[in-house]
PDB file of C-alpha atoms in Angstrom:
ATOM      1  CA  UNK A 106    -219.483  30.882 105.564  1.00  0.00           C
ATOM      2  CA  UNK A 107    -218.284  27.627 107.271  1.00  0.00           C
ATOM      3  CA  UNK A 108    -219.936  25.388 104.398  1.00  0.00           C
ATOM      4  CA  UNK A 109    -217.478  27.511 101.856  1.00  0.00           C
ATOM      5  CA  UNK A 110    -214.339  26.882 103.878  1.00  0.00           C
ATOM      6  CA  UNK A 111    -215.227  23.092 104.483  1.00  0.00           C
ATOM      7  CA  UNK A 112    -215.972  22.712 100.586  1.00  0.00           C
ATOM      8  CA  UNK A 113    -212.926  24.828  99.820  1.00  0.00           C
ATOM      9  CA  UNK A 114    -210.608  22.242 101.845  1.00  0.00           C
ATOM     10  CA  UNK A 115    -212.343  19.413 100.638  1.00  0.00           C
ATOM     11  CA  UNK A 116    -211.763  20.471  96.835  1.00  0.00           C
ATOM     12  CA  UNK A 117    -208.227  21.423  97.809  1.00  0.00           C
ATOM     13  CA  UNK A 118    -207.232  17.885  99.437  1.00  0.00           C
ATOM     14  CA  UNK A 119    -208.954  16.493  96.013  1.00  0.00           C
ATOM     15  CA  UNK A 120    -206.717  18.375  93.841  1.00  0.00           C
ATOM     16  CA  UNK A 121    -203.670  17.677  95.612  1.00  0.00           C
ATOM     17  CA  UNK A 122    -204.927  13.859  95.609  1.00  0.00           C
ATOM     18  CA  UNK A 123    -205.388  14.172  91.729  1.00  0.00           C
ATOM     19  CA  UNK A 124    -202.080  15.950  91.160  1.00  0.00           C
ATOM     20  CA  UNK A 125    -200.286  13.014  93.154  1.00  0.00           C
ATOM     21  CA  UNK A 126    -201.858  10.397  91.181  1.00  0.00           C
ATOM     22  CA  UNK A 127    -201.038  12.209  87.757  1.00  0.00           C
ATOM     23  CA  UNK A 128    -197.404  12.917  89.200  1.00  0.00           C
ATOM     24  CA  UNK A 129    -197.041   9.334  90.047  1.00  0.00           C
ATOM     25  CA  UNK A 130    -197.911   8.166  86.270  1.00  0.00           C
ATOM     26  CA  UNK A 131    -195.134  10.325  84.872  1.00  0.00           C
ATOM     27  CA  UNK A 132    -192.435   8.686  86.964  1.00  0.00           C
ATOM     28  CA  UNK A 133    -191.008   6.970  84.159  1.00  0.00           C
ATOM     29  CA  UNK A 134    -190.862  10.450  82.077  1.00  0.00           C
ATOM     30  CA  UNK A 135    -188.879  11.658  85.153  1.00  0.00           C
ATOM     31  CA  UNK A 136    -186.343   8.865  84.933  1.00  0.00           C
ATOM     32  CA  UNK A 137    -187.883   7.114  87.981  1.00  0.00           C
ATOM     33  CA  UNK A 138    -189.493   3.544  88.403  1.00  0.00           C
ATOM     34  CA  UNK A 139    -192.885   2.989  87.532  1.00  0.00           C
ATOM     35  CA  UNK A 140    -195.284   2.859  90.582  1.00  0.00           C
ATOM     36  CA  UNK A 141    -198.669   2.406  88.746  1.00  0.00           C
ATOM     37  CA  UNK A 142    -199.145  -1.310  88.353  1.00  0.00           C
ATOM     38  CA  UNK A 143    -200.326  -0.758  84.677  1.00  0.00           C
ATOM     39  CA  UNK A 144    -197.391   0.457  83.663  1.00  0.00           C
ATOM     40  CA  UNK A 145    -194.168  -1.446  82.289  1.00  0.00           C
ATOM     41  CA  UNK A 146    -191.143  -1.003  79.954  1.00  0.00           C
ATOM     42  CA  UNK A 147    -189.659  -4.109  78.516  1.00  0.00           C
ATOM     43  CA  UNK A 148    -186.201  -4.242  77.149  1.00  0.00           C
ATOM     44  CA  UNK A 149    -186.406  -5.270  73.241  1.00  0.00           C
ATOM     45  CA  UNK A 150    -182.564  -4.861  72.512  1.00  0.00           C
ATOM     46  CA  UNK A 151    -179.424  -2.593  73.144  1.00  0.00           C
ATOM     47  CA  UNK A 152    -179.042   0.429  70.985  1.00  0.00           C
ATOM     48  CA  UNK A 153    -176.555   3.018  70.643  1.00  0.00           C
ATOM     49  CA  UNK A 154    -175.023   5.095  68.022  1.00  0.00           C
ATOM     50  CA  UNK A 155    -173.899   8.830  67.167  1.00  0.00           C
ATOM     51  CA  UNK A 156    -176.693  11.118  65.843  1.00  0.00           C
ATOM     52  CA  UNK A 157    -177.003  14.429  64.462  1.00  0.00           C
ATOM     53  CA  UNK A 158    -179.850  16.541  66.372  1.00  0.00           C
ATOM     54  CA  UNK A 159    -181.913  18.043  63.749  1.00  0.00           C
ATOM     55  CA  UNK A 160    -184.589  18.937  65.814  1.00  0.00           C
ATOM     56  CA  UNK A 161    -186.585  18.198  69.287  1.00  0.00           C
ATOM     57  CA  UNK A 162    -189.869  18.399  70.531  1.00  0.00           C
ATOM     58  CA  UNK A 163    -191.183  18.433  74.023  1.00  0.00           C
ATOM     59  CA  UNK A 164    -194.529  16.821  74.756  1.00  0.00           C
ATOM     60  CA  UNK A 165    -196.767  16.886  77.983  1.00  0.00           C
ATOM     61  CA  UNK A 166    -200.224  16.187  77.122  1.00  0.00           C
ATOM     62  CA  UNK A 167    -200.330  13.025  75.170  1.00  0.00           C
ATOM     63  CA  UNK A 168    -200.790   9.510  76.650  1.00  0.00           C
ATOM     64  CA  UNK A 169    -196.947   9.098  75.630  1.00  0.00           C
ATOM     65  CA  UNK A 170    -195.918  11.663  77.577  1.00  0.00           C
ATOM     66  CA  UNK A 171    -196.051   9.843  80.901  1.00  0.00           C
ATOM     67  CA  UNK A 172    -192.850   7.746  79.426  1.00  0.00           C
ATOM     68  CA  UNK A 173    -191.408   9.936  76.861  1.00  0.00           C
ATOM     69  CA  UNK A 174    -191.381  13.766  77.734  1.00  0.00           C
ATOM     70  CA  UNK A 175    -189.140  14.513  74.431  1.00  0.00           C
ATOM     71  CA  UNK A 176    -188.961  13.329  70.625  1.00  0.00           C
ATOM     72  CA  UNK A 177    -185.648  13.967  68.801  1.00  0.00           C
ATOM     73  CA  UNK A 178    -185.605  14.087  65.128  1.00  0.00           C
ATOM     74  CA  UNK A 179    -181.883  12.696  64.269  1.00  0.00           C
ATOM     75  CA  UNK A 180    -179.643  11.866  61.358  1.00  0.00           C
ATOM     76  CA  UNK A 181    -176.717   9.604  61.181  1.00  0.00           C
ATOM     77  CA  UNK A 182    -174.151   8.243  58.798  1.00  0.00           C
ATOM     78  CA  UNK A 183    -173.596  10.456  55.991  1.00  0.00           C
ATOM     79  CA  UNK A 184    -176.556  12.670  56.772  1.00  0.00           C
ATOM     80  CA  UNK A 185    -175.018  13.341  60.292  1.00  0.00           C
ATOM     81  CA  UNK A 186    -172.328  15.320  58.502  1.00  0.00           C
ATOM     82  CA  UNK A 187    -172.883  19.133  59.166  1.00  0.00           C
ATOM     83  CA  UNK A 188    -172.716  19.845  55.444  1.00  0.00           C
ATOM     84  CA  UNK A 189    -175.602  17.816  54.982  1.00  0.00           C
ATOM     85  CA  UNK A 190    -177.432  18.145  58.295  1.00  0.00           C
ATOM     86  CA  UNK A 191    -177.814  21.865  58.071  1.00  0.00           C
ATOM     87  CA  UNK A 192    -179.838  21.886  54.988  1.00  0.00           C
ATOM     88  CA  UNK A 193    -182.305  19.272  56.433  1.00  0.00           C
ATOM     89  CA  UNK A 194    -185.441  20.701  57.760  1.00  0.00           C
ATOM     90  CA  UNK A 195    -187.842  18.974  60.150  1.00  0.00           C
ATOM     91  CA  UNK A 196    -191.711  19.500  61.328  1.00  0.00           C
ATOM     92  CA  UNK A 197    -192.266  17.583  64.231  1.00  0.00           C
ATOM     93  CA  UNK A 198    -195.916  17.065  65.388  1.00  0.00           C
ATOM     94  CA  UNK A 199    -198.140  14.367  67.399  1.00  0.00           C
ATOM     95  CA  UNK A 200    -195.205  12.284  67.653  1.00  0.00           C
ATOM     96  CA  UNK A 201    -194.548  12.158  63.960  1.00  0.00           C
ATOM     97  CA  UNK A 202    -191.795  13.695  61.785  1.00  0.00           C
ATOM     98  CA  UNK A 203    -191.968  15.085  58.439  1.00  0.00           C
ATOM     99  CA  UNK A 204    -188.322  16.330  56.932  1.00  0.00           C
ATOM    100  CA  UNK A 205    -187.032  17.702  53.905  1.00  0.00           C
ATOM    101  CA  UNK A 206    -183.798  18.541  51.851  1.00  0.00           C
ATOM    102  CA  UNK A 207    -183.630  20.437  48.690  1.00  0.00           C
ATOM    103  CA  UNK A 208    -180.872  18.088  47.046  1.00  0.00           C
ATOM    104  CA  UNK A 209    -180.880  14.421  47.885  1.00  0.00           C
ATOM    105  CA  UNK A 210    -176.969  13.661  47.859  1.00  0.00           C
ATOM    106  CA  UNK A 211    -177.916   9.939  47.512  1.00  0.00           C
ATOM    107  CA  UNK A 212    -180.948   8.023  46.628  1.00  0.00           C
ATOM    108  CA  UNK A 213    -184.073   8.876  47.997  1.00  0.00           C
ATOM    109  CA  UNK A 214    -184.562   5.098  49.481  1.00  0.00           C
ATOM    110  CA  UNK A 215    -181.493   5.346  51.361  1.00  0.00           C
ATOM    111  CA  UNK A 216    -181.904   9.002  52.115  1.00  0.00           C
ATOM    112  CA  UNK A 217    -185.039   7.767  54.227  1.00  0.00           C
ATOM    113  CA  UNK A 218    -182.768   5.526  56.195  1.00  0.00           C
ATOM    114  CA  UNK A 219    -180.663   8.114  57.558  1.00  0.00           C
ATOM    115  CA  UNK A 220    -183.311  10.462  59.348  1.00  0.00           C
ATOM    116  CA  UNK A 221    -185.572   9.176  62.115  1.00  0.00           C
ATOM    117  CA  UNK A 222    -187.872  10.419  64.985  1.00  0.00           C
ATOM    118  CA  UNK A 223    -186.878   8.932  68.356  1.00  0.00           C
ATOM    119  CA  UNK A 224    -189.117   8.868  71.347  1.00  0.00           C
ATOM    120  CA  UNK A 225    -186.738   9.467  74.164  1.00  0.00           C
ATOM    121  CA  UNK A 226    -187.442   7.779  77.553  1.00  0.00           C
ATOM    122  CA  UNK A 227    -184.780   8.694  80.258  1.00  0.00           C
ATOM    123  CA  UNK A 228    -183.474   5.643  82.305  1.00  0.00           C
ATOM    124  CA  UNK A 229    -182.669   7.937  85.523  1.00  0.00           C
ATOM    125  CA  UNK A 230    -183.247  11.332  86.748  1.00  0.00           C
ATOM    126  CA  UNK A 231    -179.792  12.748  85.396  1.00  0.00           C
ATOM    127  CA  UNK A 232    -180.591  11.863  81.927  1.00  0.00           C
ATOM    128  CA  UNK A 233    -184.368  13.216  82.177  1.00  0.00           C
ATOM    129  CA  UNK A 234    -182.343  16.638  82.994  1.00  0.00           C
ATOM    130  CA  UNK A 235    -179.717  16.001  80.258  1.00  0.00           C
ATOM    131  CA  UNK A 236    -182.052  14.903  77.619  1.00  0.00           C
ATOM    132  CA  UNK A 237    -183.813  18.622  77.184  1.00  0.00           C
ATOM    133  CA  UNK A 238    -180.785  20.248  76.910  1.00  0.00           C
ATOM    134  CA  UNK A 239    -179.708  18.955  73.381  1.00  0.00           C
ATOM    135  CA  UNK A 240    -180.038  21.868  70.619  1.00  0.00           C
ATOM    136  CA  UNK A 241    -180.270  21.693  66.883  1.00  0.00           C
ATOM    137  CA  UNK A 242    -176.707  20.684  65.217  1.00  0.00           C
ATOM    138  CA  UNK A 243    -175.413  18.861  68.302  1.00  0.00           C
ATOM    139  CA  UNK A 244    -173.968  15.410  67.660  1.00  0.00           C
ATOM    140  CA  UNK A 245    -174.545  13.043  70.627  1.00  0.00           C
ATOM    141  CA  UNK A 246    -173.556   9.565  71.551  1.00  0.00           C
ATOM    142  CA  UNK A 247    -176.797   7.871  72.558  1.00  0.00           C
ATOM    143  CA  UNK A 248    -176.936   4.575  74.744  1.00  0.00           C
ATOM    144  CA  UNK A 249    -179.631   2.346  75.944  1.00  0.00           C
ATOM    145  CA  UNK A 250    -182.376   0.163  74.934  1.00  0.00           C
ATOM    146  CA  UNK A 251    -185.334  -0.214  72.330  1.00  0.00           C
ATOM    147  CA  UNK A 252    -188.310  -0.992  74.418  1.00  0.00           C
ATOM    148  CA  UNK A 253    -191.937  -1.424  74.404  1.00  0.00           C
ATOM    149  CA  UNK A 254    -194.104   0.268  76.927  1.00  0.00           C
ATOM    150  CA  UNK A 255    -197.415  -0.825  78.214  1.00  0.00           C
ATOM    151  CA  UNK A 256    -199.993   1.274  80.125  1.00  0.00           C
ATOM    152  CA  UNK A 257    -203.740   0.407  80.434  1.00  0.00           C
ATOM    153  CA  UNK A 258    -204.627   0.387  76.797  1.00  0.00           C
ATOM    154  CA  UNK A 259    -201.403   1.707  75.349  1.00  0.00           C
ATOM    155  CA  UNK A 260    -199.047  -0.689  73.735  1.00  0.00           C
ATOM    156  CA  UNK A 261    -195.969   1.337  72.254  1.00  0.00           C
ATOM    157  CA  UNK A 262    -193.517  -0.916  70.694  1.00  0.00           C
ATOM    158  CA  UNK A 263    -190.103   0.398  69.088  1.00  0.00           C
ATOM    159  CA  UNK A 264    -189.190  -0.351  65.810  1.00  0.00           C
ATOM    160  CA  UNK A 265    -186.005  -2.555  65.779  1.00  0.00           C
ATOM    161  CA  UNK A 266    -184.896  -1.923  62.030  1.00  0.00           C
ATOM    162  CA  UNK A 267    -183.091   1.535  61.792  1.00  0.00           C
ATOM    163  CA  UNK A 268    -183.658   1.366  57.959  1.00  0.00           C
ATOM    164  CA  UNK A 269    -187.363   1.265  58.118  1.00  0.00           C
ATOM    165  CA  UNK A 270    -189.987   4.042  57.117  1.00  0.00           C
ATOM    166  CA  UNK A 271    -193.407   5.072  57.634  1.00  0.00           C
ATOM    167  CA  UNK A 272    -195.896   4.766  60.796  1.00  0.00           C
ATOM    168  CA  UNK A 273    -194.443   2.358  63.287  1.00  0.00           C
ATOM    169  CA  UNK A 274    -190.781   2.989  62.035  1.00  0.00           C
ATOM    170  CA  UNK A 275    -189.838   5.277  65.051  1.00  0.00           C
ATOM    171  CA  UNK A 276    -187.473   4.175  67.831  1.00  0.00           C
ATOM    172  CA  UNK A 277    -188.747   3.982  71.497  1.00  0.00           C
ATOM    173  CA  UNK A 278    -185.399   4.567  73.220  1.00  0.00           C
ATOM    174  CA  UNK A 279    -184.762   4.345  76.860  1.00  0.00           C
ATOM    175  CA  UNK A 280    -181.375   6.264  77.055  1.00  0.00           C
ATOM    176  CA  UNK A 281    -179.028   5.338  80.035  1.00  0.00           C
ATOM    177  CA  UNK A 282    -176.119   7.499  78.662  1.00  0.00           C
ATOM    178  CA  UNK A 283    -176.032  10.606  76.659  1.00  0.00           C
ATOM    179  CA  UNK A 284    -172.485  12.180  75.508  1.00  0.00           C
ATOM    180  CA  UNK A 285    -171.839  15.241  73.474  1.00  0.00           C
ATOM    181  CA  UNK A 286    -169.512  14.620  70.576  1.00  0.00           C
ATOM    182  CA  UNK A 287    -170.129  18.254  69.190  1.00  0.00           C
ATOM    183  CA  UNK A 288    -172.032  20.828  70.985  1.00  0.00           C
ATOM    184  CA  UNK A 289    -173.686  23.945  69.034  1.00  0.00           C
ATOM    185  CA  UNK A 290    -172.387  27.139  70.637  1.00  0.00           C
ATOM    186  CA  UNK A 291    -175.138  29.101  71.991  1.00  0.00           C
TER     187      UNK A 291
END
């Protein structure tokens, strides 16, 4: 009986220590400063804009979730107009975005440049809460920086060109400010 209690106590302490280590690795995703020496976030350039939310996906299990707890599928420019945005369907998975629209109002090359998948990194705890409150159809003004994230074997670099397409075309976006221009009624 004593051996079982001691063993349970040791396992409990180990579980708490493991949770604390894991929790600290997620500081950046919570809008806090990194405490793990292997983690860094380097600013590449300022970034801002008004974006229509087409969808969002929360991540907790992948390597990037330590930095970015949510991805936004967004549109801008002509495709941010509600009459067009409501016809865009999205599928977000494994940090990728597939989207489609039945009738393109512009040439395909131009259309591809007005929809993007953004990996959102909160700059502070307030933003960490706000970024999870967006809904499909919201029009938000986001301000912050495009960044490069490093952690052990991970190097995750933002695209710097909003008009590129394909693998590596996503923005890794540390958001410092989010403002709702239009909010979908619940």
